[in-house]
XYZ file of C-alpha atoms in Angstrom:
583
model
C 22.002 -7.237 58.949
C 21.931 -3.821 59.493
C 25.748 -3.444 58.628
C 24.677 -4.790 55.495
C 22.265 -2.608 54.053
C 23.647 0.533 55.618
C 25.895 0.877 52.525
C 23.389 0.437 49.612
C 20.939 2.933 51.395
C 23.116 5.292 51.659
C 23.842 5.069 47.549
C 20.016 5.559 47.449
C 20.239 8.719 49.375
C 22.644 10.274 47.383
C 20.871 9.606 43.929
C 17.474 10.272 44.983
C 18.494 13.664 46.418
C 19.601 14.818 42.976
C 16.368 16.236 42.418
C 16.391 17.665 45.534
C 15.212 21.913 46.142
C 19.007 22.423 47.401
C 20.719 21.903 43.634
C 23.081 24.146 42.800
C 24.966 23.793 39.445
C 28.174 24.365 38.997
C 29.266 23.687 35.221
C 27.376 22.953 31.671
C 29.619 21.787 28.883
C 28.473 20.632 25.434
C 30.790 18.222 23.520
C 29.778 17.178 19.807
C 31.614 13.929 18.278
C 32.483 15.804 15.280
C 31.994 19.425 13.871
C 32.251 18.383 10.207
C 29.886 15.586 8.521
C 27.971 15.041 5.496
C 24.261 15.441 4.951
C 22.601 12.146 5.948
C 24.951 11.735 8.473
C 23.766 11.529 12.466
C 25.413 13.928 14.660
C 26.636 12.768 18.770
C 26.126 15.049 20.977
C 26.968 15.013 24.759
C 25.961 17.517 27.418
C 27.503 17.455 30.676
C 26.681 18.902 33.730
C 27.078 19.123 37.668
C 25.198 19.785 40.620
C 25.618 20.063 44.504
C 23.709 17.521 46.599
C 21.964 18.078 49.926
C 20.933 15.034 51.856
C 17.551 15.645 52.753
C 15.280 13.036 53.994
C 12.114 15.333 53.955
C 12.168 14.599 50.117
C 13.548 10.886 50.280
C 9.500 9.255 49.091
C 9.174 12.288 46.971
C 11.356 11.296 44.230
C 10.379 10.815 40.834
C 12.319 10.483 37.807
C 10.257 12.630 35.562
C 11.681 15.167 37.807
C 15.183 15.502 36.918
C 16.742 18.532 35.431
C 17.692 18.313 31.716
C 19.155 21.109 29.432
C 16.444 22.381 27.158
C 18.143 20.992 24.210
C 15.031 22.182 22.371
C 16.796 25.107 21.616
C 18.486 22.789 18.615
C 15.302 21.689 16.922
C 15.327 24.923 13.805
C 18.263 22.915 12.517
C 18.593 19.247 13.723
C 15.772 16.708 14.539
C 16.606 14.689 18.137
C 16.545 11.582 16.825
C 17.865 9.541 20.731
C 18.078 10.706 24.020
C 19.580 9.429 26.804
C 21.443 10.381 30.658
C 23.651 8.822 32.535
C 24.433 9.684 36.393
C 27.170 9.539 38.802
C 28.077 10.395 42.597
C 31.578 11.792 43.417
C 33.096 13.848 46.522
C 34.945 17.503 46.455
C 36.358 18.870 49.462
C 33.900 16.884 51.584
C 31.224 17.434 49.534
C 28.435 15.477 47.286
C 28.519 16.194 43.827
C 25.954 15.017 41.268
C 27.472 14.153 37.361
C 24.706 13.791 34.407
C 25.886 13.351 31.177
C 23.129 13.809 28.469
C 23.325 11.574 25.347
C 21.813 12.978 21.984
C 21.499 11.910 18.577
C 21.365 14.284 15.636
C 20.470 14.631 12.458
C 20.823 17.707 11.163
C 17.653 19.323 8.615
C 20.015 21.546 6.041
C 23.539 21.963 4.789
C 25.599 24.769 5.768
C 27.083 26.514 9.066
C 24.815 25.675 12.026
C 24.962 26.572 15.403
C 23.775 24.672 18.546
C 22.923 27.353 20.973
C 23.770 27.847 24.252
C 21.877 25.596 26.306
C 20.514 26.256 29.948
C 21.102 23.822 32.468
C 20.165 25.451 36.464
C 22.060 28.717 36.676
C 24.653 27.916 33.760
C 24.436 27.986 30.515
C 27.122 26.256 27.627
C 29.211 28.220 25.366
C 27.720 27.825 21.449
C 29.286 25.465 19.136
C 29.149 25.556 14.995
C 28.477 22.587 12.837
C 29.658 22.468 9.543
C 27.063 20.276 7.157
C 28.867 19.491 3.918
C 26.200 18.568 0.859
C 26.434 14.971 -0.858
C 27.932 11.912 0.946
C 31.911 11.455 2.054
C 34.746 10.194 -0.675
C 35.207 6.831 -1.067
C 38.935 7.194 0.390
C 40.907 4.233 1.688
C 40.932 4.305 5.492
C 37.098 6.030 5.350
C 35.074 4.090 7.398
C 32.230 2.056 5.384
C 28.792 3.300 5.082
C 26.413 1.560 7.574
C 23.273 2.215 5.006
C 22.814 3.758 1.971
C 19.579 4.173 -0.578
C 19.624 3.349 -3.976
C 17.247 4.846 -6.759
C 16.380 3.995 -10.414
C 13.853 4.273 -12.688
C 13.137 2.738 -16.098
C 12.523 6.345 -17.764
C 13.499 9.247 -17.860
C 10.513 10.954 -19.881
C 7.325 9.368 -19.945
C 3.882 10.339 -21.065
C 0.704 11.859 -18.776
C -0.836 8.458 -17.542
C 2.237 6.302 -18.708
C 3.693 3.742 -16.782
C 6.834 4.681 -14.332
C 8.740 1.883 -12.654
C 10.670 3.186 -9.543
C 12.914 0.410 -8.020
C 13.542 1.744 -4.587
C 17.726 -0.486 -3.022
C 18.365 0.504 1.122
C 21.454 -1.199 1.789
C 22.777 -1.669 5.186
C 25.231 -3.741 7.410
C 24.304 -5.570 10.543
C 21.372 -7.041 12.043
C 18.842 -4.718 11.782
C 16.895 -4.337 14.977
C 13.779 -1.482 13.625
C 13.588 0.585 10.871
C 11.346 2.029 8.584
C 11.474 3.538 4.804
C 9.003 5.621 2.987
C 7.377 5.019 0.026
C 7.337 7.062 -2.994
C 4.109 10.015 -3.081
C 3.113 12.531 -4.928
C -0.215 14.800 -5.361
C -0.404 14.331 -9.233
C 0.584 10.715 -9.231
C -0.699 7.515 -8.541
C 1.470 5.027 -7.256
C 1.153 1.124 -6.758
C 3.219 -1.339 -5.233
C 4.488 -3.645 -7.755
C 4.110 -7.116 -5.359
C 6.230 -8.090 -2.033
C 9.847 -6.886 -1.321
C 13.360 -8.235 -2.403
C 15.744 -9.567 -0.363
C 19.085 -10.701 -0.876
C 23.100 -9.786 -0.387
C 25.219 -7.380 -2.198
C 28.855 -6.369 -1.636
C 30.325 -3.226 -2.450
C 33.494 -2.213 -2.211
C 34.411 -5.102 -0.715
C 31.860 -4.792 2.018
C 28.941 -7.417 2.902
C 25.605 -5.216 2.950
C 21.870 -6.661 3.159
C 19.655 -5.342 0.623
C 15.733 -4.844 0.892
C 14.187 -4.022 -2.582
C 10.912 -2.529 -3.048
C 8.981 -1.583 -6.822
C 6.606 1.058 -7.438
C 4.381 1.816 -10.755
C 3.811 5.330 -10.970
C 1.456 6.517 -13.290
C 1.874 10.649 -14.054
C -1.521 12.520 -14.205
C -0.388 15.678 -15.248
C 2.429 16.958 -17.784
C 5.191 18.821 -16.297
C 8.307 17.842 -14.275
C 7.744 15.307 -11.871
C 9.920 15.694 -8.481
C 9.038 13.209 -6.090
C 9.842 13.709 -2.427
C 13.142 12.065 -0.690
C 12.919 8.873 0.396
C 13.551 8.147 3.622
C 15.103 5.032 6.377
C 15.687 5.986 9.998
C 16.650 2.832 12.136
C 18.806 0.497 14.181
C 21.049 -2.286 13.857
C 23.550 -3.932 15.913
C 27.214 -4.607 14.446
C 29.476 -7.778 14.929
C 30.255 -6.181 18.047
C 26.987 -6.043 19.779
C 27.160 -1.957 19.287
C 23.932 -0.592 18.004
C 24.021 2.033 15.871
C 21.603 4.089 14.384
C 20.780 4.528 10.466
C 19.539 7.181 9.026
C 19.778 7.781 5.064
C 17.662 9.495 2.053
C 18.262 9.990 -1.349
C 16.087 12.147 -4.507
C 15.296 10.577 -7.455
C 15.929 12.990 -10.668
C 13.128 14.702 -11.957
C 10.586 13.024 -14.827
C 9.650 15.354 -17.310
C 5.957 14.636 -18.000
C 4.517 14.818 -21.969
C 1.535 15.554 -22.903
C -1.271 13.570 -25.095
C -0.096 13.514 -28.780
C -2.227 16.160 -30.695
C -2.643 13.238 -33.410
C -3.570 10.493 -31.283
C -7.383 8.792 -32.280
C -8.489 7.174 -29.727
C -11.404 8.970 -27.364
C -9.221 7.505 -24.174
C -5.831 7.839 -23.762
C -4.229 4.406 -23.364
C -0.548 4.860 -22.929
C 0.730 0.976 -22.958
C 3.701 -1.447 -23.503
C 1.333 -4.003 -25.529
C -2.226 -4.277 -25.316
C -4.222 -6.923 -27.227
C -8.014 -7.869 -28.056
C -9.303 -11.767 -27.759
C -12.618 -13.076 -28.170
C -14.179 -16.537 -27.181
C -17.656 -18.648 -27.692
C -18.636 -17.986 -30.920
C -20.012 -21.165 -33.255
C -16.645 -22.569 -35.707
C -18.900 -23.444 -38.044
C -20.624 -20.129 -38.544
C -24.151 -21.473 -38.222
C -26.849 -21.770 -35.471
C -30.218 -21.715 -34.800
C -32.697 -19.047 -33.881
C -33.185 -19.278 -29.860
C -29.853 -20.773 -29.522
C -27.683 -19.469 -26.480
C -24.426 -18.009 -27.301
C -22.071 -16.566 -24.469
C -19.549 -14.096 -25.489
C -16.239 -13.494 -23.826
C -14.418 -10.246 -25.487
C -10.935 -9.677 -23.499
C -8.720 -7.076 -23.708
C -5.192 -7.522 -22.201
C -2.631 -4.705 -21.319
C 0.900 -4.202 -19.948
C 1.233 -0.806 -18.358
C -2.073 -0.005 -17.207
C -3.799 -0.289 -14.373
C -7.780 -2.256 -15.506
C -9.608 1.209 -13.843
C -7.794 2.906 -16.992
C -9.540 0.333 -19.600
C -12.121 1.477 -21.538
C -15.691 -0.594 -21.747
C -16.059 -2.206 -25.042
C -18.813 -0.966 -27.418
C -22.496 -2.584 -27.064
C -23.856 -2.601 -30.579
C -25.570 -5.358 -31.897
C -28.133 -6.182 -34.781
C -31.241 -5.969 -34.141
C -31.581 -9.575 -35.062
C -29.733 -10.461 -31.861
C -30.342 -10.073 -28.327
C -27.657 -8.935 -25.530
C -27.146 -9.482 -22.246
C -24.391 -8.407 -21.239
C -22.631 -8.990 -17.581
C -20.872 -6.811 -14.785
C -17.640 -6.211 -16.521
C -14.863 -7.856 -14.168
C -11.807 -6.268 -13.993
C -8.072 -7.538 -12.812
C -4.681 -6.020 -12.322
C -1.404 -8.104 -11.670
C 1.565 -7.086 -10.166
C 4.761 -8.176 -11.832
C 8.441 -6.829 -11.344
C 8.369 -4.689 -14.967
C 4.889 -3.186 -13.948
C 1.308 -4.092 -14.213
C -0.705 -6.453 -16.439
C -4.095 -5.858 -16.552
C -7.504 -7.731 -17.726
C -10.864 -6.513 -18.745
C -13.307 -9.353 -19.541
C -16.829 -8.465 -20.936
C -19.162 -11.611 -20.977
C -22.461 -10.558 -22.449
C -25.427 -13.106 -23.814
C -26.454 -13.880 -27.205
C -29.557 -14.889 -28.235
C -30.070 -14.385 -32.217
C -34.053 -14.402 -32.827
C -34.537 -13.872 -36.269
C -33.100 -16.480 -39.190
C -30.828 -14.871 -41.694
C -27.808 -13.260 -42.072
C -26.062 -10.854 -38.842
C -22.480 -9.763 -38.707
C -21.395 -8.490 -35.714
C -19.443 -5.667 -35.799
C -15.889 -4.858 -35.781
C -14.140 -3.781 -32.626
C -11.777 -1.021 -32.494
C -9.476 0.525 -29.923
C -6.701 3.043 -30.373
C -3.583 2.825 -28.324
C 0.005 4.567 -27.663
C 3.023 1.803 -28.048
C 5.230 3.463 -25.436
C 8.118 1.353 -27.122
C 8.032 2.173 -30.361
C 6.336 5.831 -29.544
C 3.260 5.360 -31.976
C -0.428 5.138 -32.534
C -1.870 1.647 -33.005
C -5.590 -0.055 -32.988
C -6.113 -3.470 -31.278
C -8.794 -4.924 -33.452
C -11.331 -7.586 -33.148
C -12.427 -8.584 -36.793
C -16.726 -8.275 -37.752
C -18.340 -11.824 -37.147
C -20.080 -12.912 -39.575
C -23.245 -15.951 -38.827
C -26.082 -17.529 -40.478
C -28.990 -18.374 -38.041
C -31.235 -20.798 -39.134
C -34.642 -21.071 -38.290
C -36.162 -24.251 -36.392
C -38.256 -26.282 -38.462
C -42.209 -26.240 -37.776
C -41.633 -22.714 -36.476
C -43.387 -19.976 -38.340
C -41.246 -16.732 -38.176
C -42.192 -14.712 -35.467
C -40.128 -11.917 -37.147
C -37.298 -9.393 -35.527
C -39.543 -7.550 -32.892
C -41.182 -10.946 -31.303
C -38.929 -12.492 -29.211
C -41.450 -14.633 -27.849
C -41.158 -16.828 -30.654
C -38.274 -17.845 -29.887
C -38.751 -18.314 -26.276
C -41.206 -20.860 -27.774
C -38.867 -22.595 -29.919
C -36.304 -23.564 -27.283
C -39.344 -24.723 -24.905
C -40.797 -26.575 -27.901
C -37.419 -28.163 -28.670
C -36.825 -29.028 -24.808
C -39.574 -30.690 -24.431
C -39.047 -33.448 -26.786
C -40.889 -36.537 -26.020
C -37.129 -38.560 -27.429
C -35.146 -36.435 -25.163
C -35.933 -38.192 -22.026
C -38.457 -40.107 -19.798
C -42.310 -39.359 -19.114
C -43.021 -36.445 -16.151
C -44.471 -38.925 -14.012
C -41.639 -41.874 -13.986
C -38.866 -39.232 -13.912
C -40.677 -36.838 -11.000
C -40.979 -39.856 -9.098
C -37.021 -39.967 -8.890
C -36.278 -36.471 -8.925
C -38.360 -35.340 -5.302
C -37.218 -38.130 -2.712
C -33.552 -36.842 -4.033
C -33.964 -33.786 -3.682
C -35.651 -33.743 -0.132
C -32.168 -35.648 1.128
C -30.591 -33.534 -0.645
C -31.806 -30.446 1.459
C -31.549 -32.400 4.815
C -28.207 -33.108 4.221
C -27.419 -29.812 3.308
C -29.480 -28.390 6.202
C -27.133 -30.622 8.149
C -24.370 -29.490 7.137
C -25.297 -25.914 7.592
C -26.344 -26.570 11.251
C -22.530 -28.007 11.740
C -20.816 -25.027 9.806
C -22.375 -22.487 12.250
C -21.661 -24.272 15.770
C -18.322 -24.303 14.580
C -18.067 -21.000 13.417
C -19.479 -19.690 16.623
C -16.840 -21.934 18.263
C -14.154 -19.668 16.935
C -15.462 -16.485 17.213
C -15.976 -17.646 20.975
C -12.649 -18.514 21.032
C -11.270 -15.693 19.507
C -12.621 -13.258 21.562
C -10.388 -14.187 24.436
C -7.138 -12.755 22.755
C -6.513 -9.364 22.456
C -5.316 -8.018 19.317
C -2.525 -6.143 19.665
C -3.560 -4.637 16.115
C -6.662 -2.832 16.807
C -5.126 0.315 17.498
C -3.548 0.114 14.039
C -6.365 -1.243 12.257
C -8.862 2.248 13.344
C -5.953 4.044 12.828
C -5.821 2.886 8.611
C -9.360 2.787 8.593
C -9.892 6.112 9.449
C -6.578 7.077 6.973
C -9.189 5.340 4.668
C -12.375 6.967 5.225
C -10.564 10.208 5.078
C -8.920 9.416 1.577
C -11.987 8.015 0.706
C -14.026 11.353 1.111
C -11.449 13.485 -0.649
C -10.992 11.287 -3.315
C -7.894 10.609 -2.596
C -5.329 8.725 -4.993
C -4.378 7.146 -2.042
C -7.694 4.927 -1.608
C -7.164 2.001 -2.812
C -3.732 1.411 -1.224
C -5.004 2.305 1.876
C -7.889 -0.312 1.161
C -5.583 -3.303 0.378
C -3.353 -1.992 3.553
C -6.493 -2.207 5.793
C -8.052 -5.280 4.726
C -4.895 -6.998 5.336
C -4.543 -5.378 8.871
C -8.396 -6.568 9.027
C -7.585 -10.043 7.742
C -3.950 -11.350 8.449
C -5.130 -14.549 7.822
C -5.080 -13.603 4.268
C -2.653 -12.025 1.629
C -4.030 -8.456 -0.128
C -1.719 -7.503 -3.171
C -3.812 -5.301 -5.036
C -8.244 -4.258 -5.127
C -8.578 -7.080 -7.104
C -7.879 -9.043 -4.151
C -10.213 -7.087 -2.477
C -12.644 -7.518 -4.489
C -12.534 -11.299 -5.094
C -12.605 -11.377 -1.265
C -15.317 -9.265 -0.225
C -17.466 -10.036 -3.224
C -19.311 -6.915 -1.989
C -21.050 -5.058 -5.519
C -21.770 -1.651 -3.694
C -18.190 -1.368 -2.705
C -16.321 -2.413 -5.864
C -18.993 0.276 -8.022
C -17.949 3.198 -5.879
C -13.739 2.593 -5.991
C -14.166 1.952 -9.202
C -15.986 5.114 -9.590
C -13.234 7.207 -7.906
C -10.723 4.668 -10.347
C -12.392 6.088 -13.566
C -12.278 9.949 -12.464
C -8.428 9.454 -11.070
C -7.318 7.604 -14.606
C -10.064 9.433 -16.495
C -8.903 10.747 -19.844
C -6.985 14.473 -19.284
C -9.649 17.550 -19.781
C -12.677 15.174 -19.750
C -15.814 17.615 -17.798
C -16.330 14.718 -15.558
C -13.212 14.691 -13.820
C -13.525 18.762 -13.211
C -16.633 17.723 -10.954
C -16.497 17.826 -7.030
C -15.792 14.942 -5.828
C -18.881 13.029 -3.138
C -17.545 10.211 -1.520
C -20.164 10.513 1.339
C -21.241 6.677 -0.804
C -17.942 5.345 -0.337
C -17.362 6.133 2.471
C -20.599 4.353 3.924
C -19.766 1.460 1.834
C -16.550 0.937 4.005
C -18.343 1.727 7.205
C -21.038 -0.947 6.450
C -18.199 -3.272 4.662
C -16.213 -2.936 8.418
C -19.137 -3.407 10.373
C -19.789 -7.142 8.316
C -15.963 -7.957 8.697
C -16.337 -7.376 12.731
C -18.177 -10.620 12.995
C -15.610 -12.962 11.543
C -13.139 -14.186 13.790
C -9.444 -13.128 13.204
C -7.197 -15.818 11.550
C -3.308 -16.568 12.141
C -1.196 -13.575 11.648
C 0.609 -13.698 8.388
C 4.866 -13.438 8.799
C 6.506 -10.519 8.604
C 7.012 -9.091 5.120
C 10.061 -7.215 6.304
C 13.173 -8.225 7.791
C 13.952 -7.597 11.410
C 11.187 -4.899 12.111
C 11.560 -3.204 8.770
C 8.403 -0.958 8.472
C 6.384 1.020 5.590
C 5.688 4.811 6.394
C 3.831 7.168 4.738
């Protein structure tokens, strides 16, 4: 027994002691894979050193990793980011003696292009000898016998000039081999831009040269708020993925798109807001066919106004007037913005009431908006055509005249209360309360049921830990902070934290948001902040500060409501293998 485990104690010893007060080095050498590589390219470099070992068992239950020596590879950070670390150790005898081998493991990637130098690094009492890098700009040849690319990025965009407020589509390709164990890639951003993600990622399989490569593509719209060149940052993939061999390798990749130039709003453009659009269109519903109706009679009227290329914040209310013969009531305008693969369709829907109170003639007026056709680079007017109605008034009715809209108030009662139009109050009362007193058991019933079994869940749920909390203060408080500068960023951060809030539920866009939460308060103050981001250019409201101490208690009370609803399933990754979005 004690034969046995005289041998494996012994190995103990000898690492432990490594860390020991009696140290002494003896060499430090520093041995890159390479001194030549391309920009984009990751950079191995190993660091090797040796050390003395004195057996002493006055610090054998004092060890602790944390306190092994390393080089202070620090030194390298002014021109290459550590992207890996990792040490290896070994035990070996000289001349009788116990010597201690750590090699250091680092990956690379260097910041710039050009001649750079990793210092000499410290290791004990010995220090390396410096070595030069050579960083060559662009990305290798495509020469037989090169070895392939393990990732690349492609970038494209459907313009290269656009207007301020127009429309950009960036398609964003990262191609890479393997089976990707993390990664993440960045998303397009800029100061004087607004950018929105044009639905759910791409996937599918390319080859190139003759080389099988998976393929994640992701769509922006970018919509330009001031003229000028446009340079967006580099975007960016850093990961890992594990070849046909089992070796993992690590990915790292970025690419520029080419600068936008950014016009200006025509000097002969019409229009008091700047609509820059592929098509946008008018529609109106409810109106009589026949052209005629009667004083008091209800009308509901749906105007519509449809647009590809613009988000709905950037659609302009449609006029209010209306004869005085008529009376308006108009509803909260609702506004919706869809996602497609060529960009965004928007909808802005104004339902408004129409009660005509005075018989005659009234011709509701024409409806005109001026718009730029980013196709054919022109000025036109969507146009709904004046309506034209004769309202009759009811007979036995004396005309109460345009300024008593009583009158007709009387007319509809008048004309409700037919004696042919139904049974006498007594018979049909009779019917109508034992119904309705079920009616509101039942419902009470059903009620009662709902909220045992809601409280069933939220019991329930309150025994597993999220794992997402962490991330869901973490966006909220992104959001709040956005929120209160006034941040383009907002709403993106909004659909990002409801669905970190909500996995049981798919966010695409605020609309969703809105449609979920149903929450008025909320939906008035983005769309505040919407109207001053996509606010027509040089307009005095946009030049004021910006509060969004409102908003920003909107969300707080909004978060505080969501805390009491149970968490549903999570949702499936959207990415493949641990692909991430960063910001």
């Amino acid at each position: 027994m004690v034969s046995r485990l005289t041998g494996p104690f012994i190995l103990i010893l000898l690492l432990i002691t490594m860390a020991g007060p009696a140290m002494a080095a003896n060499d430090l050498t520093v041995e890159p894979d390479r001194t030549r590589l391309y920009e984009g390219e990751v950079l191995t470099l190993s660091v090797k050193g040796s050390t003395k070992i004195d057996i002493n068992l006055g610090n054998l239950f004092d060890f602790d990793l944390s306190s092994l020596p390393k080089p202070d590879i620090e030194k390298v950070e002014d021109d290459f980011e550590i992207l890996t670390r990792n040490q290896q150790y070994s035990i070996r005898t000289v001349n009788n003696e116990m010597v201690g081998e750590i090699t250091w493991t680092y990956q690379l990637a260097p910041q710039k292009t050009g001649k750079l130098t990793i210092p000499p690094l410290s290791f004990r009492d010995s220090r390396s000898t410096p070595v030069t890098i050579e960083v060559i700009s662009g990305t290798p040849p495509n020469q037989e016998g090169d070895a392939q690319r393990d990732s690349f990025i492609e970038l494209a965009a459907d313009k290269d000039e656009v207007y301020v407020q127009e429309q950009l589509v960036l398609s964003i390709k990262l191609f890479f081999t393997g089976n990707l164990i993390r990664g993440e890639l960045s998303e397009p951003e800029h100061p004087n831009a607004i950018v929105e993600s044009l639905g759910k990622q791409n996937e599918y399989t390319r080859y190139r040269d003759g080389v099988r490569y998976r393929v994640v593509e992701r769509r922006y719209a970018l919509f330009p708020q001031k003229e000028g060149q446009l340079s967006l940052q580099p975007i960016r993939f850093e990961g890992q993925a594990r070849n046909e061999q089992g070796q993992l390798k690590f990915l790292r990749d970025s690419a520029n798109l080419f600068d936008i130039t950014v016009k200006g709003v025509p000097a002969g453009f019409s229009g008091d807001t700047w609509l820059p659009a592929r098509k946008l269109e008018l529609d109106q519903s409810g109106l009589p066919r026949n052209q005629n109706l009667t004083a008091g009679q209800n009308l509901t009227r749906s105007l519509t106004m449809r647009a590809e290329g613009l988000p709905a914040e950037s659609l302009p209310p449609f006029p209010g007037q209306t004869p005085d013969s008529i009376r308006a009531y108009p509803e909260k305008p609702e506004r919706t913005t869809t996602p497609g693969t060529e960009g965004l369709t928007s909808t802005l829907t104004q339902t408004t009431a129409l009660v005509p109170v005075q018989p005659g003639q009234l011709t509701l007026p024409e409806i005109r908006i001026p718009w730029w056709d980013t196709e054919s680079d022109s000025e036109k007017v969507a146009v709904i055509p004046a309506h034209t109605m004769v309202v009759e008034g009811i007979p036995g009715q004396i005309d109460s005249g345009p300024n008593n809209p009583e009158g007709a108030s009387e007319a509809v009662t008048e004309t409700n209360n037919d004696p042919a139009s139904g049974e006498p109050d007594g018979e049909s009362g009779a019917v109508f309360w034992p119904l309705a007193t079920l009616a509101v058991l039942v419902g009470w019933l059903l009620t009662l049921t709902a909220w045992w079994y809601s409280r069933r869940r939220t019991n329930a749920g309150k025994v597993v830990a999220s794992q997402g909390d962490n991330r869901e203060k973490v966006l909220f408080r992104d959001l709040c902070e956005a929120a209160q500068a006034g941040s383009p960023k907002t709403t993106d951060l909004l659909v990002r934290w409801m669905s970190q809030r909500h996995p049981e539920r798919t966010f695409q866009s605020l609309t969703d948001v809105n449609r979920f939460l149903g929450d008025t308060e909320l939906a008035a103050e983005i769309e505040q902040l919407q109207q001053r981001l996509f606010g027509t250019p040089g307009e005095s409201a946009t030049s004021e500060p910006w509060q969004g101490e409102r908003l920003v208690a909107a969300l707080i009370r909004v978060r505080g409501a969501a805390s009491e609803s149970a968490p549903g399933d999570q949702l499936p990754p959207l990415y493949p293998q641990g692909l991430s979005t960063s910001r």
